C-alpha angles and dihedrals in degrees: 000000000000125000093255092056092046092052092046091049092047092050092047092048091047091049092049092047092049092048093047093048094046093083095136108133124175114247133189136193121258126186117200115206128188124207116200133181121251112262092241085066089061096070113127133171091241097054136050115250112290115225098188146338120213123190126180119199122217097191143348119218126196125193114225108202092226104029105035128226122001119189123210131183122244117264090257130024090233096035108161122185106224112192115239095032103112126220110008123182106227098175143013115189145163106231135180111266117255144069125324125193107183143020135194129208109207110205121219099183138350130192135176122206116215118171087357089297121121117230130175115266114207116213108189111233089357094111098036113040096357134239106305119222119183122202142106127267136159131217114202136161113285110233092199114034090183092069115124120230095032115257090229106060123141111202118201124190120208111205105193101152094102097025103075114100133179137192130167091237099046105027120212123344134170127224095204124220109187120162138171110264097179132359137177111258128214116254110265092236094066 
C-alpha cells in the first residue's frame, strides 16, 4: 500500500468513527395526558347505565417525521384509564427533538362495568396496531425545566359518549374517537 492510500484510508476510517460516535441527539421531555368523560355522561337510551370503563395501555408509539416510530412505556406499569378521572398522565418520556405527526395507543386490556359487573370491551385495532391519532406536535428543548405545567404536554381527549356499541353476539365494543386537544407547537423560526 502506498502512502497516499494509507492516508486516504486513515482519513476515511477516522471520519466514519467520528460520525458513528457522534450519536448525541437532543432530547426533551413530553408528558401525554388523557381527558375522559365521567361515566355518568355515557348514559344512552340504547344501553344500560355504565358504571365504569377501564383501559390499560401496553405501549404508546409516536411517529417522528424524520426518524420513524418511537415506542414509550405507559406512565405506570399498571396504568389504567378510569373514565371520569381528568386529566390522567398516561406517559412521560424523553424523546428526540423534532416534529411528530401521529401517535398510537396500544391497548393491553379493556373492560366495561355494567351493573357493577365487569365485561370485556373490544376496541378494534386497539390491541394489534393501536388506536391511531393523527396530528402535529413538536418536541423541543425546554429552556426552563421548572415550568409548571410542563411546556411539553400533549393533551388527548377521548370522546366515548357515542362510541360504545353492544350486540348479543359480539358483546360490548368501542368505536374510539381520540383526538389531540392541545399539543406543543414548533417555534415559528424553525
